[in-house]
Amino acid sequence: MRTVYINGKFTAQSTTGVQRFAHGLVSALDAALDAEQEAELGTCAPECWVLLCPHEGQPPALSRVQVRKLGRAGWPAHAWEQLLLPWASRDGLLLNLTGSAPLLALRQACTLHDAAVFDQPQSYSWTFATWYRFSFARQAGRAQLLFTVSEFSRQRLAQALGLAPARFEVLHNSCDHLNGVTPDSRVLGRHGLEPGRFLLTVGAGSGNKNLAALQAAVARLQPRRGLKLVVVGAPDVRVFAAEGRHVEPAWMLRLGRVEDAELKALYGAATLLVAASPHEGFGLPALEAMASGCAVAAARGGALPEVCGDAAIYFDAYDADDLARCLDHLLSNPTLLAGMRQQGLQRASQFTASAPARRLLQTLRALPALARATA
């Protein structure tokens, strides 16, 4: 029996899109293994699955994937990944899901979420961009398998790294993490927000989210519309380049990070979500919004058209006037907004974690090292 180890550094990290992806995929993988065992009347999977976590990690509840914690409390996450993890996984294949991976591991499958450090390095700190360009090139040259989260990211990564696009297998994100979450509408009262009277953008706080263009577009509408712009998310100063300091208008409200229940309430109460980034590797907030019954206006670029399909209205991310016209058109058509909400719910239902989990299993088991275990 061969062993597949999963890099569980994400279980000890703050939650952003890549951690959402990892948590959801590991949980769906566990469910797929469970379903396999039931279908085969108790026969165990042909390989052993182990999630390796830092001491502080908080892994999801799992039944078929074993959980093993490494090291003592207080190990820096980067040192844990680069030193402890490759040694602990030396006798198997290491699956990395969040973009980072140990340089010394010999057998790895790696997930690179987007090519932003190549295409938009100015949005990141010099240290972060330099390290990840080096790490991505190293992973691309040595990994047995490469994954990414969209066709757009596959094409951009392949060009940046000098690879054939076929080297990457696409595993889409999902919004299963919002299933069963009860919206906490108290967040509206705390910030003086009225349902249907504000625009929402999520993940903003770094240059690559195009917040300046969105702010300029909303400013054009203020004399007639009087809407608030609510910004959810806060940048990690270790990752993103510092934003320029400027006075923000009274109609713009930054909430920073919020809990899932609060986020779901904001999606449900917003007039619409605006996804203004021209270079989204996937665009998880747009998918979350559609799954929560929120209409979406999205940039005509990156992976957003791939994710939203016909369920969103698109604008030129580099043209604040076009963005303003798009928003004004939507705000003037409540019937159109209602139809978009229904289309969004249908579109989001296509992005579950079960399909990429099954594809991941199939792809990994095609590797010679694991194929011997399945014979």
GROMACS .gro file of C-alpha atoms in nm:
model
  375
    1MET     CA    1   0.000   0.000   0.000
    2ARG     CA    2   0.130   0.346  -0.095
    3THR     CA    3   0.078   0.655   0.121
    4VAL     CA    4  -0.047   0.994   0.007
    5TYR     CA    5   0.041   1.267   0.255
    6ILE     CA    6  -0.144   1.598   0.247
    7ASN     CA    7   0.033   1.920   0.340
    8GLY     CA    8  -0.183   2.044   0.628
    9LYS     CA    9  -0.017   2.381   0.688
   10PHE     CA   10  -0.349   2.538   0.585
   11THR     CA   11  -0.511   2.401   0.904
   12ALA     CA   12  -0.306   2.647   1.111
   13GLN     CA   13  -0.348   2.950   0.884
   14SER     CA   14  -0.599   3.233   0.864
   15THR     CA   15  -0.870   3.153   0.612
   16THR     CA   16  -0.849   3.304   0.265
   17GLY     CA   17  -0.945   3.156  -0.071
   18VAL     CA   18  -0.664   2.902  -0.091
   19GLN     CA   19  -0.736   2.771   0.258
   20ARG     CA   20  -1.107   2.746   0.165
   21PHE     CA   21  -1.005   2.536  -0.134
   22ALA     CA   22  -0.786   2.306   0.076
   23HIS     CA   23  -1.042   2.254   0.353
   24GLY     CA   24  -1.321   2.186   0.105
   25LEU     CA   25  -1.120   1.950  -0.112
   26VAL     CA   26  -0.985   1.746   0.179
   27SER     CA   27  -1.336   1.708   0.325
   28ALA     CA   28  -1.476   1.606  -0.015
   29LEU     CA   29  -1.186   1.366  -0.068
   30ASP     CA   30  -1.261   1.204   0.267
   31ALA     CA   31  -1.628   1.167   0.168
   32ALA     CA   32  -1.528   1.015  -0.168
   33LEU     CA   33  -1.306   0.758   0.004
   34ASP     CA   34  -1.589   0.680   0.244
   35ALA     CA   35  -1.829   0.627  -0.048
   36GLU     CA   36  -1.576   0.400  -0.219
   37GLN     CA   37  -1.544   0.184   0.090
   38GLU     CA   38  -1.921   0.152   0.125
   39ALA     CA   39  -1.962   0.066  -0.244
   40GLU     CA   40  -1.692  -0.200  -0.219
   41LEU     CA   41  -1.844  -0.357   0.095
   42GLY     CA   42  -1.574  -0.254   0.338
   43THR     CA   43  -1.269  -0.291   0.113
   44CYS     CA   44  -1.010  -0.029   0.210
   45ALA     CA   45  -0.876   0.226  -0.037
   46PRO     CA   46  -0.572   0.098  -0.230
   47GLU     CA   47  -0.364   0.376  -0.077
   48CYS     CA   48  -0.331   0.527   0.270
   49TRP     CA   49  -0.420   0.896   0.317
   50VAL     CA   50  -0.260   1.105   0.593
   51LEU     CA   51  -0.312   1.475   0.665
   52LEU     CA   52   0.006   1.612   0.824
   53CYS     CA   53  -0.065   1.920   1.039
   54PRO     CA   54   0.130   2.162   1.255
   55HIS     CA   55   0.080   2.132   1.630
   56GLU     CA   56  -0.162   2.427   1.624
   57GLY     CA   57  -0.357   2.295   1.325
   58GLN     CA   58  -0.735   2.263   1.334
   59PRO     CA   59  -0.816   1.998   1.073
   60PRO     CA   60  -1.169   1.927   0.950
   61ALA     CA   61  -1.354   1.625   1.084
   62LEU     CA   62  -1.238   1.326   0.878
   63SER     CA   63  -1.316   0.955   0.881
   64ARG     CA   64  -1.099   0.797   0.608
   65VAL     CA   65  -0.809   1.041   0.599
   66GLN     CA   66  -0.584   0.999   0.902
   67VAL     CA   67  -0.467   1.312   1.086
   68ARG     CA   68  -0.115   1.333   1.222
   69LYS     CA   69   0.038   1.636   1.393
   70LEU     CA   70   0.407   1.718   1.356
   71GLY     CA   71   0.643   1.918   1.574
   72ARG     CA   72   0.593   2.119   1.884
   73ALA     CA   73   0.391   2.432   1.945
   74GLY     CA   74   0.548   2.753   1.820
   75TRP     CA   75   0.719   2.626   1.507
   76PRO     CA   76   0.706   2.900   1.240
   77ALA     CA   77   0.479   2.782   0.957
   78HIS     CA   78   0.743   2.827   0.688
   79ALA     CA   79   1.008   2.632   0.881
   80TRP     CA   80   0.754   2.358   0.959
   81GLU     CA   81   0.673   2.320   0.590
   82GLN     CA   82   1.030   2.334   0.463
   83LEU     CA   83   1.197   2.116   0.730
   84LEU     CA   84   0.956   1.886   0.913
   85LEU     CA   85   0.711   1.812   0.635
   86PRO     CA   86   0.949   1.668   0.371
   87TRP     CA   87   1.103   1.432   0.626
   88ALA     CA   88   0.766   1.311   0.755
   89SER     CA   89   0.639   1.246   0.399
   90ARG     CA   90   0.958   1.092   0.260
   91ASP     CA   91   0.810   0.744   0.208
   92GLY     CA   92   0.508   0.857   0.004
   93LEU     CA   93   0.363   1.121  -0.225
   94LEU     CA   94   0.304   1.469  -0.080
   95LEU     CA   95  -0.006   1.656  -0.198
   96ASN     CA   96   0.015   2.037  -0.162
   97LEU     CA   97  -0.308   2.234  -0.203
   98THR     CA   98  -0.238   2.600  -0.123
   99GLY     CA   99   0.043   2.710  -0.355
  100SER     CA  100   0.334   2.659  -0.117
  101ALA     CA  101   0.538   2.339  -0.099
  102PRO     CA  102   0.864   2.217   0.060
  103LEU     CA  103   1.163   2.250  -0.170
  104LEU     CA  104   1.323   1.928  -0.042
  105ALA     CA  105   1.035   1.684  -0.088
  106LEU     CA  106   1.114   1.430  -0.360
  107ARG     CA  107   0.767   1.317  -0.471
  108GLN     CA  108   0.500   1.584  -0.482
  109ALA     CA  109   0.174   1.691  -0.643
  110CYS     CA  110   0.140   2.069  -0.627
  111THR     CA  111  -0.145   2.318  -0.666
  112LEU     CA  112  -0.064   2.663  -0.807
  113HIS     CA  113  -0.372   2.881  -0.779
  114ASP     CA  114  -0.283   3.167  -1.013
  115ALA     CA  115  -0.001   3.348  -1.191
  116ALA     CA  116  -0.048   3.682  -1.015
  117VAL     CA  117   0.311   3.694  -0.882
  118PHE     CA  118   0.425   3.688  -1.245
  119ASP     CA  119   0.151   3.904  -1.399
  120GLN     CA  120   0.102   4.158  -1.119
  121PRO     CA  121   0.414   4.152  -0.898
  122GLN     CA  122   0.359   4.516  -0.799
  123SER     CA  123   0.059   4.407  -0.590
  124TYR     CA  124   0.280   4.203  -0.356
  125SER     CA  125   0.570   4.266  -0.124
  126TRP     CA  126   0.907   4.213  -0.292
  127THR     CA  127   0.990   3.924  -0.057
  128PHE     CA  128   0.661   3.742  -0.120
  129ALA     CA  129   0.667   3.784  -0.499
  130THR     CA  130   1.032   3.680  -0.528
  131TRP     CA  131   0.990   3.371  -0.311
  132TYR     CA  132   0.677   3.251  -0.487
  133ARG     CA  133   0.817   3.304  -0.837
  134PHE     CA  134   1.113   3.090  -0.734
  135SER     CA  135   0.895   2.833  -0.556
  136PHE     CA  136   0.648   2.802  -0.846
  137ALA     CA  137   0.934   2.747  -1.093
  138ARG     CA  138   1.082   2.483  -0.863
  139GLN     CA  139   0.747   2.306  -0.824
  140ALA     CA  140   0.681   2.320  -1.197
  141GLY     CA  141   1.015   2.156  -1.269
  142ARG     CA  142   0.999   1.878  -1.011
  143ALA     CA  143   0.637   1.793  -0.925
  144GLN     CA  144   0.490   1.468  -1.053
  145LEU     CA  145   0.153   1.642  -1.094
  146LEU     CA  146   0.042   2.004  -1.116
  147PHE     CA  147  -0.306   2.133  -1.038
  148THR     CA  148  -0.471   2.472  -1.066
  149VAL     CA  149  -0.823   2.608  -1.016
  150SER     CA  150  -0.935   2.745  -1.353
  151GLU     CA  151  -0.867   2.728  -1.725
  152PHE     CA  152  -0.752   3.090  -1.712
  153SER     CA  153  -0.494   3.008  -1.444
  154ARG     CA  154  -0.382   2.702  -1.639
  155GLN     CA  155  -0.305   2.912  -1.946
  156ARG     CA  156  -0.135   3.196  -1.755
  157LEU     CA  157   0.076   2.962  -1.539
  158ALA     CA  158   0.179   2.755  -1.837
  159GLN     CA  159   0.299   3.068  -2.020
  160ALA     CA  160   0.477   3.212  -1.716
  161LEU     CA  161   0.654   2.885  -1.636
  162GLY     CA  162   0.725   2.770  -1.992
  163LEU     CA  163   0.509   2.458  -1.969
  164ALA     CA  164   0.247   2.297  -2.187
  165PRO     CA  165  -0.101   2.377  -2.050
  166ALA     CA  166  -0.171   2.003  -2.039
  167ARG     CA  167   0.074   1.977  -1.747
  168PHE     CA  168  -0.197   2.127  -1.526
  169GLU     CA  169  -0.515   1.951  -1.420
  170VAL     CA  170  -0.798   2.192  -1.332
  171LEU     CA  171  -0.973   2.143  -0.996
  172HIS     CA  172  -1.236   2.412  -0.951
  173ASN     CA  173  -1.315   2.578  -0.621
  174SER     CA  174  -1.652   2.520  -0.457
  175CYS     CA  175  -1.875   2.712  -0.216
  176ASP     CA  176  -1.979   2.410  -0.009
  177HIS     CA  177  -1.835   2.579   0.300
  178LEU     CA  178  -2.140   2.809   0.312
  179ASN     CA  179  -2.386   2.519   0.316
  180GLY     CA  180  -2.562   2.509   0.649
  181VAL     CA  181  -2.423   2.847   0.760
  182THR     CA  182  -2.700   3.057   0.919
  183PRO     CA  183  -2.668   3.426   0.821
  184ASP     CA  184  -2.592   3.657   1.113
  185SER     CA  185  -2.790   3.969   1.020
  186ARG     CA  186  -2.670   4.154   1.330
  187VAL     CA  187  -2.372   4.265   1.121
  188LEU     CA  188  -2.608   4.494   0.927
  189GLY     CA  189  -2.733   4.676   1.236
  190ARG     CA  190  -2.385   4.717   1.381
  191HIS     CA  191  -2.273   4.905   1.071
  192GLY     CA  192  -2.594   5.088   0.983
  193LEU     CA  193  -2.655   4.894   0.663
  194GLU     CA  194  -3.000   4.863   0.504
  195PRO     CA  195  -3.080   4.559   0.287
  196GLY     CA  196  -3.075   4.655  -0.081
  197ARG     CA  197  -2.896   4.985  -0.012
  198PHE     CA  198  -2.530   4.892  -0.049
  199LEU     CA  199  -2.284   4.743  -0.295
  200LEU     CA  200  -2.043   4.477  -0.170
  201THR     CA  201  -1.692   4.380  -0.270
  202VAL     CA  202  -1.503   4.098  -0.098
  203GLY     CA  203  -1.133   4.032  -0.083
  204ALA     CA  204  -1.046   4.392  -0.158
  205GLY     CA  205  -0.752   4.542   0.022
  206SER     CA  206  -0.469   4.483  -0.222
  207GLY     CA  207  -0.382   4.647  -0.552
  208ASN     CA  208  -0.484   4.350  -0.764
  209LYS     CA  209  -0.846   4.382  -0.648
  210ASN     CA  210  -0.888   4.710  -0.842
  211LEU     CA  211  -1.059   4.889  -0.555
  212ALA     CA  212  -0.957   5.235  -0.682
  213ALA     CA  213  -1.150   5.187  -1.007
  214LEU     CA  214  -1.454   5.060  -0.818
  215GLN     CA  215  -1.443   5.354  -0.581
  216ALA     CA  216  -1.421   5.597  -0.875
  217ALA     CA  217  -1.719   5.432  -1.046
  218VAL     CA  218  -1.935   5.443  -0.734
  219ALA     CA  219  -1.843   5.809  -0.681
  220ARG     CA  220  -1.997   5.888  -1.021
  221LEU     CA  221  -2.326   5.735  -0.906
  222GLN     CA  222  -2.345   5.891  -0.560
  223PRO     CA  223  -2.537   6.210  -0.648
  224ARG     CA  224  -2.829   6.003  -0.783
  225ARG     CA  225  -2.801   5.668  -0.606
  226GLY     CA  226  -2.672   5.741  -0.257
  227LEU     CA  227  -2.549   5.386  -0.205
  228LYS     CA  228  -2.280   5.270   0.033
  229LEU     CA  229  -1.984   5.064  -0.082
  230VAL     CA  230  -1.897   4.793   0.170
  231VAL     CA  231  -1.548   4.641   0.153
  232VAL     CA  232  -1.485   4.306   0.323
  233GLY     CA  233  -1.135   4.174   0.368
  234ALA     CA  234  -0.802   4.300   0.496
  235PRO     CA  235  -0.461   4.258   0.332
  236ASP     CA  236  -0.179   4.066   0.497
  237VAL     CA  237   0.106   4.318   0.512
  238ARG     CA  238   0.355   4.030   0.482
  239VAL     CA  239   0.205   3.941   0.144
  240PHE     CA  240   0.069   4.252  -0.025
  241ALA     CA  241   0.234   4.579  -0.117
  242ALA     CA  242   0.119   4.871   0.097
  243GLU     CA  243  -0.173   5.072  -0.039
  244GLY     CA  244  -0.138   5.444  -0.087
  245ARG     CA  245  -0.279   5.654   0.196
  246HIS     CA  246  -0.578   5.868   0.103
  247VAL     CA  247  -0.897   5.996   0.257
  248GLU     CA  248  -1.190   5.765   0.185
  249PRO     CA  249  -1.543   5.897   0.136
  250ALA     CA  250  -1.809   5.864   0.404
  251TRP     CA  251  -2.013   5.631   0.182
  252MET     CA  252  -1.731   5.372   0.177
  253LEU     CA  253  -1.722   5.130   0.469
  254ARG     CA  254  -1.436   4.888   0.537
  255LEU     CA  255  -1.534   4.596   0.758
  256GLY     CA  256  -1.207   4.402   0.749
  257ARG     CA  257  -1.238   4.027   0.806
  258VAL     CA  258  -1.580   3.892   0.900
  259GLU     CA  259  -1.713   3.555   1.013
  260ASP     CA  260  -1.882   3.324   0.762
  261ALA     CA  261  -2.227   3.387   0.913
  262GLU     CA  262  -2.175   3.763   0.879
  263LEU     CA  263  -2.046   3.728   0.524
  264LYS     CA  264  -2.348   3.523   0.423
  265ALA     CA  265  -2.577   3.791   0.570
  266LEU     CA  266  -2.393   4.060   0.375
  267TYR     CA  267  -2.427   3.863   0.050
  268GLY     CA  268  -2.798   3.820   0.114
  269ALA     CA  269  -2.859   4.188   0.190
  270ALA     CA  270  -2.636   4.353  -0.073
  271THR     CA  271  -2.786   4.500  -0.388
  272LEU     CA  272  -2.510   4.320  -0.573
  273LEU     CA  273  -2.153   4.200  -0.542
  274VAL     CA  274  -1.896   4.379  -0.756
  275ALA     CA  275  -1.591   4.169  -0.850
  276ALA     CA  276  -1.364   4.429  -1.010
  277SER     CA  277  -1.030   4.247  -1.028
  278PRO     CA  278  -0.910   4.196  -1.387
  279HIS     CA  279  -0.687   3.905  -1.284
  280GLU     CA  280  -0.878   3.664  -1.063
  281GLY     CA  281  -0.731   3.316  -1.066
  282PHE     CA  282  -1.077   3.188  -0.981
  283GLY     CA  283  -1.302   3.445  -0.811
  284LEU     CA  284  -1.440   3.265  -0.507
  285PRO     CA  285  -1.639   3.564  -0.369
  286ALA     CA  286  -1.840   3.578  -0.692
  287LEU     CA  287  -1.928   3.210  -0.654
  288GLU     CA  288  -2.013   3.256  -0.285
  289ALA     CA  289  -2.234   3.551  -0.370
  290MET     CA  290  -2.427   3.361  -0.637
  291ALA     CA  291  -2.474   3.068  -0.398
  292SER     CA  292  -2.617   3.314  -0.143
  293GLY     CA  293  -2.867   3.467  -0.386
  294CYS     CA  294  -2.671   3.784  -0.458
  295ALA     CA  295  -2.647   3.929  -0.811
  296VAL     CA  296  -2.293   3.972  -0.947
  297ALA     CA  297  -2.129   4.238  -1.163
  298ALA     CA  298  -1.786   4.113  -1.270
  299ALA     CA  299  -1.478   4.226  -1.458
  300ARG     CA  300  -1.451   4.100  -1.812
  301GLY     CA  301  -1.120   3.927  -1.755
  302GLY     CA  302  -0.935   3.663  -1.559
  303ALA     CA  303  -1.135   3.359  -1.452
  304LEU     CA  304  -1.453   3.550  -1.363
  305PRO     CA  305  -1.636   3.482  -1.694
  306GLU     CA  306  -1.535   3.117  -1.662
  307VAL     CA  307  -1.684   3.096  -1.313
  308CYS     CA  308  -1.993   3.317  -1.350
  309GLY     CA  309  -2.093   3.225  -1.707
  310ASP     CA  310  -2.420   3.389  -1.813
  311ALA     CA  311  -2.524   3.456  -1.452
  312ALA     CA  312  -2.329   3.785  -1.422
  313ILE     CA  313  -2.314   4.120  -1.601
  314TYR     CA  314  -1.963   4.218  -1.716
  315PHE     CA  315  -1.768   4.544  -1.743
  316ASP     CA  316  -1.423   4.663  -1.849
  317ALA     CA  317  -1.214   4.658  -1.532
  318TYR     CA  318  -0.980   4.923  -1.672
  319ASP     CA  319  -1.259   5.172  -1.750
  320ALA     CA  320  -1.429   5.331  -1.447
  321ASP     CA  321  -1.689   5.491  -1.676
  322ASP     CA  322  -1.789   5.151  -1.816
  323LEU     CA  323  -1.809   5.013  -1.463
  324ALA     CA  324  -2.030   5.306  -1.357
  325ARG     CA  325  -2.258   5.252  -1.658
  326CYS     CA  326  -2.285   4.881  -1.577
  327LEU     CA  327  -2.377   4.950  -1.214
  328ASP     CA  328  -2.626   5.220  -1.310
  329HIS     CA  329  -2.794   4.986  -1.559
  330LEU     CA  330  -2.832   4.715  -1.297
  331LEU     CA  331  -2.956   4.951  -1.029
  332SER     CA  332  -3.222   5.079  -1.270
  333ASN     CA  333  -3.353   4.728  -1.344
  334PRO     CA  334  -3.483   4.544  -1.036
  335THR     CA  335  -3.639   4.279  -1.261
  336LEU     CA  336  -3.299   4.211  -1.418
  337LEU     CA  337  -3.139   4.185  -1.072
  338ALA     CA  338  -3.405   3.936  -0.959
  339GLY     CA  339  -3.343   3.721  -1.268
  340MET     CA  340  -2.968   3.733  -1.211
  341ARG     CA  341  -3.013   3.608  -0.856
  342GLN     CA  342  -3.197   3.302  -0.983
  343GLN     CA  343  -2.940   3.240  -1.257
  344GLY     CA  344  -2.663   3.276  -1.000
  345LEU     CA  345  -2.813   3.013  -0.773
  346GLN     CA  346  -2.831   2.769  -1.064
  347ARG     CA  347  -2.477   2.850  -1.174
  348ALA     CA  348  -2.330   2.810  -0.825
  349SER     CA  349  -2.495   2.470  -0.784
  350GLN     CA  350  -2.259   2.337  -1.054
  351PHE     CA  351  -1.950   2.406  -0.839
  352THR     CA  352  -1.947   2.143  -0.566
  353ALA     CA  353  -1.635   1.995  -0.409
  354SER     CA  354  -1.727   1.636  -0.494
  355ALA     CA  355  -1.638   1.657  -0.866
  356PRO     CA  356  -1.282   1.792  -0.817
  357ALA     CA  357  -1.227   1.542  -0.535
  358ARG     CA  358  -1.311   1.254  -0.768
  359ARG     CA  359  -1.091   1.403  -1.040
  360LEU     CA  360  -0.808   1.437  -0.791
  361LEU     CA  361  -0.837   1.072  -0.693
  362GLN     CA  362  -0.843   0.959  -1.055
  363THR     CA  363  -0.542   1.172  -1.150
  364LEU     CA  364  -0.331   1.068  -0.853
  365ARG     CA  365  -0.407   0.700  -0.906
  366ALA     CA  366  -0.284   0.726  -1.265
  367LEU     CA  367   0.068   0.797  -1.137
  368PRO     CA  368   0.293   0.488  -1.169
  369ALA     CA  369   0.382   0.493  -0.799
  370LEU     CA  370   0.016   0.477  -0.698
  371ALA     CA  371  -0.101   0.271  -0.993
  372ARG     CA  372   0.102  -0.020  -0.855
  373ALA     CA  373  -0.101   0.005  -0.538
  374THR     CA  374  -0.431  -0.008  -0.726
  375ALA     CA  375  -0.343  -0.309  -0.939
   0.00000   0.00000   0.00000
